[in-house]
Amino acid sequence: MKFRESSDRLIKFIGNATCSFTTVQTSIELLRDAGFKALELGADWELERGRSYYVNVYDSSLMAFSVGRNYDGGMIRIATAHTDSPSFCVKPNPEVKAGMGNIGKLNVEGYGGAILNTWLDRPLSIAMRVSVKSENVFEPEIKIIDFRRPVVTIPNLAIHMNRDVNKGVELNKQVDMLPICCQPGTDANDFFISYLADELKVNKDDILDYEGYVYNTEKGQYVGINDEFILCPRLDNATSVVACLGGIIDSSRADSDEAANAGALGGNDDGVNVIMVFDNEEIGSMTKQGANSSVLTFMLEKLYRSLEHDNETTEDARAGYINRILNGMMISLDVAHATHPNHPEKNDPTSPIVLNAGPVIKRSAAQRYATDAKAVGIVEQICKKADIPYQKFSIRSDMVGGSTLGPISDIQLPMLTVDIGVPILAMHSAMETMGAKDQAYMEELVRGFFCY
């Protein structure tokens, strides 16, 4: 496997994928370069066998799929991930003056469960979706902007003024986590909106609203005597998004006539391969672009009806679609907790999770993960066939673990599902750590899922 190539590609992707909106933009660029054709979410679709497509879902989620060149109603295989990461959102009317008006701060609120102290004293920036005044009141102009340089930071309080800091001090999000951004002067009360308008080259009075996310600008890098590890922001969950993209792009190529003539893997050539990267997993997925919405089920039904419209009545098409869903399979990708070298007692005693030892299959008796024995059996056989190492994770019996996309997606799509992920340390830190081999292992697993 090309370990370094996969890791380099991941680090490059994360440098551009700074929030949900820019993650979707960056993903679309890769799909376009691979020959995927754009479809509109709210339009009729005319699909062709052997072609690949993508759908921008409300700017922060994305669906892409490949129709087998010999499609005849075969298996639907779906890989999911999420585009969001823990962060801080810029509030409306965000400007705050401090230090006799000499320091400009931004009023922000937490997004997801960040490890707060890891965000202090770092070079931070902001990526945003902005709504701008337009002629049609129902179609405001939408602009996505990333400042792409450190424009804010959150300064720590010096130990001389906080003597107990190393004993563990609780940070108050409203007091301690407001980033500073400028020295505005005594007369400037709209310093942030003015800066945003200048960057967008619009009149500040034409800015209607925005969604702004603070992010860490630090680049991913290799760490360790032999570059064994990667230290990088937003590994949760860019590792999974990149694996999904690589899998769907490679499977679309594997299903081409040229690849078939060369003896390549079949690429599920009588079915459909799908990836769906949702937004808002970090806050519960209860949005129109989240995993607990009906948006994926709607799009899958549109997909199926477009391919079957010449063969079935409306009633037959609905029944056929339901059968395809019930006979399909989903792999839900989200990072997993590696066993911490300084705190091994936090992990299950018989299920240690190791960096650079392959993807993690997650199990939970409480169904916090959607995994069952049949789904695990399929993934294990894919791994063994492709010579991919893998691990199995369970939470300690005296702890309550988190959940992820699998059980949420299953509410909308009751199909065979397994939750898997790349193991990392310091999940939800501003800088997370993973093994340098594990991205290649995960990409190979997704590729095998789509192509075997």
Short mmCIF file of C-alpha atoms in Angstrom, two decimals:
data_model
loop_
_atom_site.label_atom_id
_atom_site.label_comp_id
_atom_site.label_asym_id
_atom_site.label_seq_id
_atom_site.Cartn_x
_atom_site.Cartn_y
_atom_site.Cartn_z
CA MET A 1 0.00 0.00 0.00
CA LYS A 2 1.10 3.56 -0.65
CA PHE A 3 1.07 4.75 2.96
CA ARG A 4 2.89 8.06 2.48
CA GLU A 5 0.86 8.96 -0.59
CA SER A 6 -2.42 8.44 1.25
CA SER A 7 -1.24 10.42 4.28
CA ASP A 8 0.07 13.30 2.16
CA ARG A 9 -3.25 13.44 0.32
CA LEU A 10 -5.13 13.56 3.62
CA ILE A 11 -2.98 16.39 5.01
CA LYS A 12 -3.43 18.40 1.82
CA PHE A 13 -7.21 17.89 1.91
CA ILE A 14 -7.47 19.01 5.53
CA GLY A 15 -5.55 22.19 4.72
CA ASN A 16 -8.41 23.20 2.41
CA ALA A 17 -11.32 21.55 4.26
CA THR A 18 -11.61 23.97 7.16
CA CYS A 19 -15.36 23.74 7.87
CA SER A 20 -18.36 21.89 6.45
CA PHE A 21 -18.77 24.35 3.58
CA THR A 22 -15.15 24.25 2.44
CA THR A 23 -15.06 20.47 2.92
CA VAL A 24 -17.90 20.16 0.41
CA GLN A 25 -16.20 22.60 -1.97
CA THR A 26 -12.91 20.71 -1.78
CA SER A 27 -14.68 17.37 -2.28
CA ILE A 28 -16.57 18.65 -5.32
CA GLU A 29 -13.32 19.73 -6.95
CA LEU A 30 -11.95 16.20 -6.59
CA LEU A 31 -15.15 14.65 -7.94
CA ARG A 32 -15.25 17.00 -10.93
CA ASP A 33 -11.65 16.18 -11.76
CA ALA A 34 -12.62 12.50 -11.71
CA GLY A 35 -15.44 13.08 -14.21
CA PHE A 36 -18.44 13.16 -11.87
CA LYS A 37 -21.38 15.19 -13.18
CA ALA A 38 -23.33 17.67 -11.03
CA LEU A 39 -27.02 17.11 -10.25
CA GLU A 40 -29.39 19.56 -8.57
CA LEU A 41 -30.93 18.43 -5.30
CA GLY A 42 -34.40 19.77 -6.16
CA ALA A 43 -34.50 18.88 -9.87
CA ASP A 44 -35.45 15.79 -11.86
CA TRP A 45 -32.57 13.44 -12.61
CA GLU A 46 -31.84 11.67 -15.88
CA LEU A 47 -29.21 9.07 -15.09
CA GLU A 48 -27.19 6.78 -17.34
CA ARG A 49 -25.60 3.45 -16.66
CA GLY A 50 -21.85 3.62 -16.27
CA ARG A 51 -21.88 7.28 -15.21
CA SER A 52 -21.01 9.00 -11.94
CA TYR A 53 -22.73 11.97 -10.30
CA TYR A 54 -22.64 14.24 -7.26
CA VAL A 55 -25.20 16.40 -5.45
CA ASN A 56 -24.39 19.46 -3.33
CA VAL A 57 -26.76 19.15 -0.37
CA TYR A 58 -27.41 22.56 1.21
CA ASP A 59 -23.73 23.55 0.79
CA SER A 60 -22.51 21.54 3.80
CA SER A 61 -23.38 17.93 2.90
CA LEU A 62 -22.65 15.97 -0.24
CA MET A 63 -23.81 12.85 -2.05
CA ALA A 64 -21.88 11.15 -4.84
CA PHE A 65 -22.66 7.90 -6.62
CA SER A 66 -21.65 5.66 -9.49
CA VAL A 67 -24.15 3.65 -11.51
CA GLY A 68 -22.81 0.30 -12.67
CA ARG A 69 -22.33 0.01 -16.42
CA ASN A 70 -24.36 -3.23 -16.30
CA TYR A 71 -26.89 -1.95 -13.78
CA ASP A 72 -29.90 -4.23 -13.39
CA GLY A 73 -31.18 -3.31 -9.93
CA GLY A 74 -28.26 -4.83 -8.05
CA MET A 75 -26.95 -4.00 -4.60
CA ILE A 76 -26.85 -0.47 -3.18
CA ARG A 77 -23.63 0.00 -1.23
CA ILE A 78 -23.32 3.18 0.83
CA ALA A 79 -20.40 4.72 2.71
CA THR A 80 -21.12 7.66 5.02
CA ALA A 81 -19.04 10.18 6.94
CA HIS A 82 -19.50 13.69 8.32
CA THR A 83 -18.10 17.06 7.26
CA ASP A 84 -18.16 18.94 10.57
CA SER A 85 -15.69 19.13 13.46
CA PRO A 86 -15.86 20.70 16.93
CA SER A 87 -15.37 24.43 16.64
CA PHE A 88 -16.70 27.83 17.67
CA CYS A 89 -19.41 29.72 15.78
CA VAL A 90 -19.37 33.49 15.37
CA LYS A 91 -22.54 34.96 16.85
CA PRO A 92 -24.66 37.77 15.34
CA ASN A 93 -23.45 41.22 16.38
CA PRO A 94 -20.14 39.64 17.39
CA GLU A 95 -18.00 42.70 18.05
CA VAL A 96 -16.85 43.13 21.66
CA LYS A 97 -14.39 45.76 22.86
CA ALA A 98 -12.06 45.10 25.77
CA GLY A 99 -8.97 46.67 27.34
CA MET A 100 -10.24 50.26 27.25
CA GLY A 101 -11.47 49.66 23.70
CA ASN A 102 -7.99 48.75 22.54
CA ILE A 103 -8.72 45.07 21.80
CA GLY A 104 -11.48 43.80 19.54
CA LYS A 105 -12.96 40.41 20.43
CA LEU A 106 -15.56 38.23 18.74
CA ASN A 107 -18.52 36.79 20.61
CA VAL A 108 -18.64 33.08 19.78
CA GLU A 109 -20.45 29.97 20.97
CA GLY A 110 -19.22 26.41 21.10
CA TYR A 111 -20.04 23.96 18.32
CA GLY A 112 -19.72 20.34 19.38
CA GLY A 113 -17.62 19.00 22.23
CA ALA A 114 -14.21 20.58 21.76
CA ILE A 115 -11.39 20.11 24.29
CA LEU A 116 -11.37 23.79 25.14
CA ASN A 117 -7.85 24.33 26.45
CA THR A 118 -6.34 22.94 23.23
CA TRP A 119 -7.74 25.95 21.35
CA LEU A 120 -5.83 28.49 23.43
CA ASP A 121 -2.78 30.32 22.04
CA ARG A 122 -3.11 28.95 18.53
CA PRO A 123 -3.24 30.71 15.14
CA LEU A 124 -6.93 30.56 14.24
CA SER A 125 -8.96 31.65 11.25
CA ILE A 126 -12.62 31.71 10.20
CA ALA A 127 -14.49 30.08 7.31
CA MET A 128 -18.01 31.25 6.55
CA ARG A 129 -21.17 31.02 4.49
CA VAL A 130 -22.58 34.49 3.96
CA SER A 131 -26.01 35.55 2.72
CA VAL A 132 -25.94 38.78 0.67
CA LYS A 133 -28.79 41.02 -0.50
CA SER A 134 -30.24 40.16 -3.93
CA GLU A 135 -33.01 41.23 -6.30
CA ASN A 136 -35.06 38.09 -5.60
CA VAL A 137 -35.89 37.99 -1.89
CA PHE A 138 -36.21 34.19 -2.04
CA GLU A 139 -32.76 33.79 -3.59
CA PRO A 140 -30.19 35.74 -1.55
CA GLU A 141 -26.70 35.53 -2.99
CA ILE A 142 -24.66 32.92 -1.16
CA LYS A 143 -20.91 33.35 -0.76
CA ILE A 144 -18.52 30.95 0.91
CA ILE A 145 -15.33 32.53 2.16
CA ASP A 146 -12.29 31.30 4.04
CA PHE A 147 -9.93 33.98 5.34
CA ARG A 148 -7.12 31.39 5.04
CA ARG A 149 -4.77 33.19 7.39
CA PRO A 150 -4.66 33.61 11.18
CA VAL A 151 -7.10 36.43 11.93
CA VAL A 152 -7.98 35.46 15.52
CA THR A 153 -6.44 33.83 18.58
CA ILE A 154 -7.66 32.97 22.08
CA PRO A 155 -5.02 34.05 24.61
CA ASN A 156 -4.45 32.11 27.81
CA LEU A 157 -4.36 33.78 31.20
CA ALA A 158 -0.78 33.92 32.50
CA ILE A 159 0.11 31.55 35.33
CA HIS A 160 1.00 34.58 37.50
CA MET A 161 -2.68 35.55 37.40
CA ASN A 162 -4.02 32.00 37.56
CA ARG A 163 -1.82 30.06 39.97
CA ASP A 164 -4.06 26.97 39.94
CA VAL A 165 -4.02 26.57 36.17
CA ASN A 166 -1.93 23.38 36.28
CA LYS A 167 -4.27 21.87 38.87
CA GLY A 168 -7.13 21.95 36.40
CA VAL A 169 -9.18 25.08 35.79
CA GLU A 170 -12.63 24.98 34.20
CA LEU A 171 -12.88 27.28 31.19
CA ASN A 172 -16.02 29.36 30.72
CA LYS A 173 -17.00 29.50 27.05
CA GLN A 174 -18.54 32.97 27.38
CA VAL A 175 -15.57 34.43 29.27
CA ASP A 176 -12.41 32.49 28.45
CA MET A 177 -13.00 31.39 24.85
CA LEU A 178 -13.65 34.69 23.04
CA PRO A 179 -10.99 35.22 20.37
CA ILE A 180 -9.24 38.54 19.84
CA CYS A 181 -8.98 39.83 16.29
CA CYS A 182 -7.83 43.45 16.11
CA GLN A 183 -7.24 46.84 17.70
CA PRO A 184 -10.27 48.67 16.35
CA GLY A 185 -9.92 52.12 17.87
CA THR A 186 -12.56 53.89 19.90
CA ASP A 187 -14.92 54.73 17.03
CA ALA A 188 -15.11 51.39 15.19
CA ASN A 189 -18.03 49.31 16.45
CA ASP A 190 -18.48 47.01 13.44
CA PHE A 191 -14.87 46.02 12.85
CA PHE A 192 -15.63 42.40 12.00
CA ILE A 193 -18.51 43.06 9.61
CA SER A 194 -16.46 45.78 7.92
CA TYR A 195 -13.58 43.37 7.43
CA LEU A 196 -15.93 40.68 6.11
CA ALA A 197 -17.48 43.13 3.64
CA ASP A 198 -14.04 44.16 2.40
CA GLU A 199 -13.03 40.54 1.88
CA LEU A 200 -16.26 39.81 0.00
CA LYS A 201 -16.06 43.11 -1.90
CA VAL A 202 -19.65 43.99 -0.99
CA ASN A 203 -21.31 46.82 0.90
CA LYS A 204 -21.50 45.89 4.57
CA ASP A 205 -25.17 46.92 4.63
CA ASP A 206 -25.86 44.21 2.03
CA ILE A 207 -24.68 41.42 4.34
CA LEU A 208 -27.85 39.74 5.59
CA ASP A 209 -26.53 36.89 7.73
CA TYR A 210 -23.67 34.43 8.07
CA GLU A 211 -22.49 31.16 9.58
CA GLY A 212 -18.86 31.47 10.62
CA TYR A 213 -16.68 28.72 12.07
CA VAL A 214 -13.37 29.28 13.83
CA TYR A 215 -10.69 26.77 12.82
CA ASN A 216 -7.06 25.96 13.55
CA THR A 217 -4.76 27.08 10.72
CA GLU A 218 -1.86 24.83 11.72
CA LYS A 219 -0.85 22.37 9.01
CA GLY A 220 -0.74 18.66 9.52
CA GLN A 221 2.73 17.18 9.99
CA TYR A 222 4.48 13.90 10.58
CA VAL A 223 5.69 13.21 14.12
CA GLY A 224 7.94 10.46 15.50
CA ILE A 225 11.47 9.19 15.02
CA ASN A 226 10.37 7.37 11.88
CA ASP A 227 7.38 9.60 11.00
CA GLU A 228 5.07 7.02 12.56
CA PHE A 229 2.33 9.51 13.47
CA ILE A 230 0.39 12.40 11.97
CA LEU A 231 -0.47 15.43 14.10
CA CYS A 232 -3.21 17.41 12.42
CA PRO A 233 -6.45 19.32 13.01
CA ARG A 234 -9.82 17.91 11.96
CA LEU A 235 -8.81 14.26 11.63
CA ASP A 236 -12.32 13.80 13.02
CA ASN A 237 -13.71 13.35 10.46
CA ALA A 238 -11.67 14.29 7.39
CA THR A 239 -10.04 10.85 7.50
CA SER A 240 -13.43 9.34 6.72
CA VAL A 241 -14.43 11.90 4.09
CA VAL A 242 -11.19 11.34 2.18
CA ALA A 243 -11.63 7.56 2.40
CA CYS A 244 -15.19 7.87 1.03
CA LEU A 245 -14.04 10.09 -1.83
CA GLY A 246 -11.16 7.80 -2.72
CA GLY A 247 -13.43 4.76 -2.64
CA ILE A 248 -16.15 6.19 -4.88
CA ILE A 249 -13.66 7.66 -7.36
CA ASP A 250 -11.64 4.46 -7.60
CA SER A 251 -14.77 2.31 -7.92
CA SER A 252 -16.05 4.51 -10.75
CA ARG A 253 -12.77 3.95 -12.58
CA ALA A 254 -12.82 0.22 -11.82
CA ASP A 255 -16.23 -0.03 -13.48
CA SER A 256 -15.08 1.53 -16.75
CA ASP A 257 -14.82 -0.50 -19.95
CA GLU A 258 -11.07 0.10 -20.03
CA ALA A 259 -10.62 -1.22 -16.49
CA ALA A 260 -12.82 -4.24 -17.19
CA ASN A 261 -10.76 -5.10 -20.26
CA ALA A 262 -7.63 -4.84 -18.10
CA GLY A 263 -9.06 -7.25 -15.54
CA ALA A 264 -9.71 -4.74 -12.76
CA LEU A 265 -12.15 -5.28 -9.89
CA GLY A 266 -15.76 -5.14 -11.04
CA GLY A 267 -16.84 -2.04 -9.13
CA ASN A 268 -20.33 -3.42 -8.28
CA ASP A 269 -21.13 -3.10 -11.98
CA ASP A 270 -24.76 -4.27 -11.70
CA GLY A 271 -25.60 -2.02 -8.73
CA VAL A 272 -24.95 1.45 -7.35
CA ASN A 273 -22.14 2.72 -5.12
CA VAL A 274 -22.97 5.77 -2.99
CA ILE A 275 -21.16 8.05 -0.58
CA MET A 276 -22.98 10.51 1.67
CA VAL A 277 -21.08 12.95 3.85
CA PHE A 278 -23.49 14.57 6.30
CA ASP A 279 -23.18 17.78 8.30
CA ASN A 280 -23.94 18.36 12.00
CA GLU A 281 -22.88 14.98 13.40
CA GLU A 282 -21.06 16.79 16.20
CA ILE A 283 -24.32 18.35 17.43
CA GLY A 284 -26.67 15.40 17.03
CA SER A 285 -27.49 15.22 13.28
CA MET A 286 -31.00 16.66 13.78
CA THR A 287 -30.92 18.97 10.74
CA LYS A 288 -32.05 18.83 7.13
CA GLN A 289 -28.44 18.19 6.10
CA GLY A 290 -27.79 15.76 8.98
CA ALA A 291 -27.94 11.98 9.16
CA ASN A 292 -31.30 12.02 10.95
CA SER A 293 -33.04 13.77 8.06
CA SER A 294 -34.81 12.15 5.12
CA VAL A 295 -32.56 13.78 2.53
CA LEU A 296 -30.56 10.63 1.72
CA THR A 297 -33.69 8.48 1.48
CA PHE A 298 -35.26 11.03 -0.88
CA MET A 299 -32.18 11.11 -3.10
CA LEU A 300 -31.85 7.33 -3.20
CA GLU A 301 -35.48 7.03 -4.27
CA LYS A 302 -34.92 9.64 -6.99
CA LEU A 303 -31.89 7.67 -8.11
CA TYR A 304 -33.76 4.39 -8.25
CA ARG A 305 -36.82 5.82 -10.01
CA SER A 306 -34.65 7.49 -12.64
CA LEU A 307 -32.95 4.21 -13.46
CA GLU A 308 -36.14 2.11 -13.39
CA HIS A 309 -38.69 4.53 -14.93
CA ASP A 310 -38.97 2.55 -18.18
CA ASN A 311 -39.41 -0.81 -16.47
CA GLU A 312 -41.91 -0.40 -13.65
CA THR A 313 -45.18 1.20 -12.71
CA THR A 314 -45.17 3.75 -9.89
CA GLU A 315 -46.31 1.09 -7.42
CA ASP A 316 -43.71 -1.41 -8.63
CA ALA A 317 -40.99 1.23 -8.46
CA ARG A 318 -41.79 2.03 -4.84
CA ALA A 319 -41.75 -1.65 -3.88
CA GLY A 320 -38.56 -2.17 -5.85
CA TYR A 321 -36.88 0.75 -4.11
CA ILE A 322 -37.81 -0.58 -0.67
CA ASN A 323 -36.41 -3.99 -1.59
CA ARG A 324 -33.14 -2.43 -2.75
CA ILE A 325 -32.79 -0.56 0.55
CA LEU A 326 -33.55 -3.64 2.64
CA ASN A 327 -30.98 -5.65 0.66
CA GLY A 328 -28.34 -2.92 0.66
CA MET A 329 -25.44 -2.27 3.03
CA MET A 330 -23.91 0.79 4.65
CA ILE A 331 -20.51 1.37 6.19
CA SER A 332 -20.53 4.35 8.55
CA LEU A 333 -17.10 5.95 8.88
CA ASP A 334 -16.07 7.98 11.92
CA VAL A 335 -12.87 8.03 13.94
CA ALA A 336 -12.34 5.69 16.88
CA HIS A 337 -10.54 6.03 20.22
CA ALA A 338 -7.05 4.55 20.24
CA THR A 339 -5.77 3.31 23.60
CA HIS A 340 -4.00 6.26 25.21
CA PRO A 341 -0.38 5.40 26.12
CA ASN A 342 -0.60 7.40 29.36
CA HIS A 343 -4.10 6.22 30.28
CA PRO A 344 -4.60 2.62 29.08
CA GLU A 345 -7.11 2.15 31.91
CA LYS A 346 -9.61 4.26 29.96
CA ASN A 347 -10.05 1.57 27.31
CA ASP A 348 -11.62 -1.86 27.54
CA PRO A 349 -9.07 -4.30 29.04
CA THR A 350 -9.43 -6.94 26.32
CA SER A 351 -9.89 -4.65 23.32
CA PRO A 352 -6.82 -2.40 23.09
CA ILE A 353 -6.79 -0.20 20.00
CA VAL A 354 -3.39 0.51 18.45
CA LEU A 355 -2.24 3.17 15.99
CA ASN A 356 -1.02 1.87 12.61
CA ALA A 357 -2.87 -1.42 13.14
CA GLY A 358 -5.75 -0.79 10.76
CA PRO A 359 -9.40 0.34 10.84
CA VAL A 360 -11.49 -0.16 13.97
CA ILE A 361 -14.81 -2.03 13.94
CA LYS A 362 -16.99 -0.60 16.71
CA ARG A 363 -19.35 -2.68 18.84
CA SER A 364 -21.86 -1.63 21.51
CA ALA A 365 -24.49 -3.70 23.33
CA ALA A 366 -26.50 -0.49 23.76
CA GLN A 367 -26.43 -0.05 19.96
CA ARG A 368 -24.53 3.23 20.13
CA TYR A 369 -22.95 1.71 17.05
CA ALA A 370 -25.12 0.00 14.45
CA THR A 371 -22.75 -2.93 13.98
CA ASP A 372 -24.03 -6.52 14.06
CA ALA A 373 -22.35 -9.89 13.52
CA LYS A 374 -23.33 -10.25 9.86
CA ALA A 375 -22.06 -6.77 8.98
CA VAL A 376 -18.82 -7.43 10.86
CA GLY A 377 -18.41 -10.70 9.00
CA ILE A 378 -18.63 -8.90 5.67
CA VAL A 379 -16.07 -6.28 6.68
CA GLU A 380 -13.71 -8.91 8.06
CA GLN A 381 -13.85 -10.85 4.79
CA ILE A 382 -13.13 -7.69 2.80
CA CYS A 383 -10.15 -6.95 5.04
CA LYS A 384 -8.78 -10.48 4.77
CA LYS A 385 -9.21 -10.52 1.00
CA ALA A 386 -7.35 -7.20 0.66
CA ASP A 387 -4.76 -8.01 3.37
CA ILE A 388 -5.93 -5.12 5.58
CA PRO A 389 -5.33 -5.39 9.35
CA TYR A 390 -8.32 -4.51 11.51
CA GLN A 391 -9.28 -4.13 15.16
CA LYS A 392 -12.45 -4.38 17.26
CA PHE A 393 -13.48 -1.75 19.79
CA SER A 394 -15.80 -1.90 22.78
CA ILE A 395 -16.23 0.73 25.47
CA ARG A 396 -15.43 -0.10 29.10
CA SER A 397 -18.51 -1.50 30.85
CA ASP A 398 -18.35 1.21 33.53
CA MET A 399 -18.23 4.08 31.03
CA VAL A 400 -20.75 5.64 28.65
CA GLY A 401 -19.37 6.06 25.16
CA GLY A 402 -20.36 8.34 22.34
CA SER A 403 -22.34 7.44 19.25
CA THR A 404 -22.02 8.22 15.57
CA LEU A 405 -23.74 8.16 12.18
CA GLY A 406 -24.59 4.46 11.91
CA PRO A 407 -27.51 4.11 14.34
CA ILE A 408 -28.83 7.54 13.32
CA SER A 409 -28.76 6.70 9.60
CA ASP A 410 -30.40 3.34 10.30
CA ILE A 411 -33.50 5.16 11.54
CA GLN A 412 -34.00 6.47 8.00
CA LEU A 413 -32.46 3.56 6.08
CA PRO A 414 -33.00 0.20 7.82
CA MET A 415 -30.22 -1.70 6.08
CA LEU A 416 -27.25 -3.76 7.19
CA THR A 417 -24.76 -1.31 8.74
CA VAL A 418 -21.34 -1.37 10.37
CA ASP A 419 -19.55 1.49 12.18
CA ILE A 420 -15.83 1.67 11.48
CA GLY A 421 -13.12 4.30 11.75
CA VAL A 422 -9.47 5.29 11.86
CA PRO A 423 -8.09 5.16 15.43
CA ILE A 424 -6.86 8.48 16.81
CA LEU A 425 -5.62 10.03 20.04
CA ALA A 426 -6.91 13.31 21.50
CA MET A 427 -10.26 13.18 19.70
CA HIS A 428 -11.88 16.66 19.62
CA SER A 429 -8.60 18.40 20.37
CA ALA A 430 -7.52 21.29 18.16
CA MET A 431 -4.71 18.91 17.06
CA GLU A 432 -5.38 15.17 16.91
CA THR A 433 -2.96 12.27 16.40
CA MET A 434 -3.25 9.21 14.15
CA GLY A 435 -0.98 6.52 12.76
CA ALA A 436 0.64 7.33 9.42
CA LYS A 437 -0.41 3.97 7.92
CA ASP A 438 -4.05 3.97 8.94
CA GLN A 439 -5.39 6.28 6.23
CA ALA A 440 -4.18 3.92 3.52
CA TYR A 441 -5.73 0.97 5.33
CA MET A 442 -9.10 2.73 5.59
CA GLU A 443 -9.06 3.83 1.96
CA GLU A 444 -8.31 0.27 0.88
CA LEU A 445 -11.23 -1.03 2.97
CA VAL A 446 -13.70 1.41 1.37
CA ARG A 447 -12.33 0.56 -2.06
CA GLY A 448 -12.86 -3.13 -1.37
CA PHE A 449 -16.38 -2.52 -0.07
CA PHE A 450 -17.32 -0.86 -3.36
CA CYS A 451 -15.40 -3.14 -5.72
CA TYR A 452 -15.62 -6.74 -4.42
#
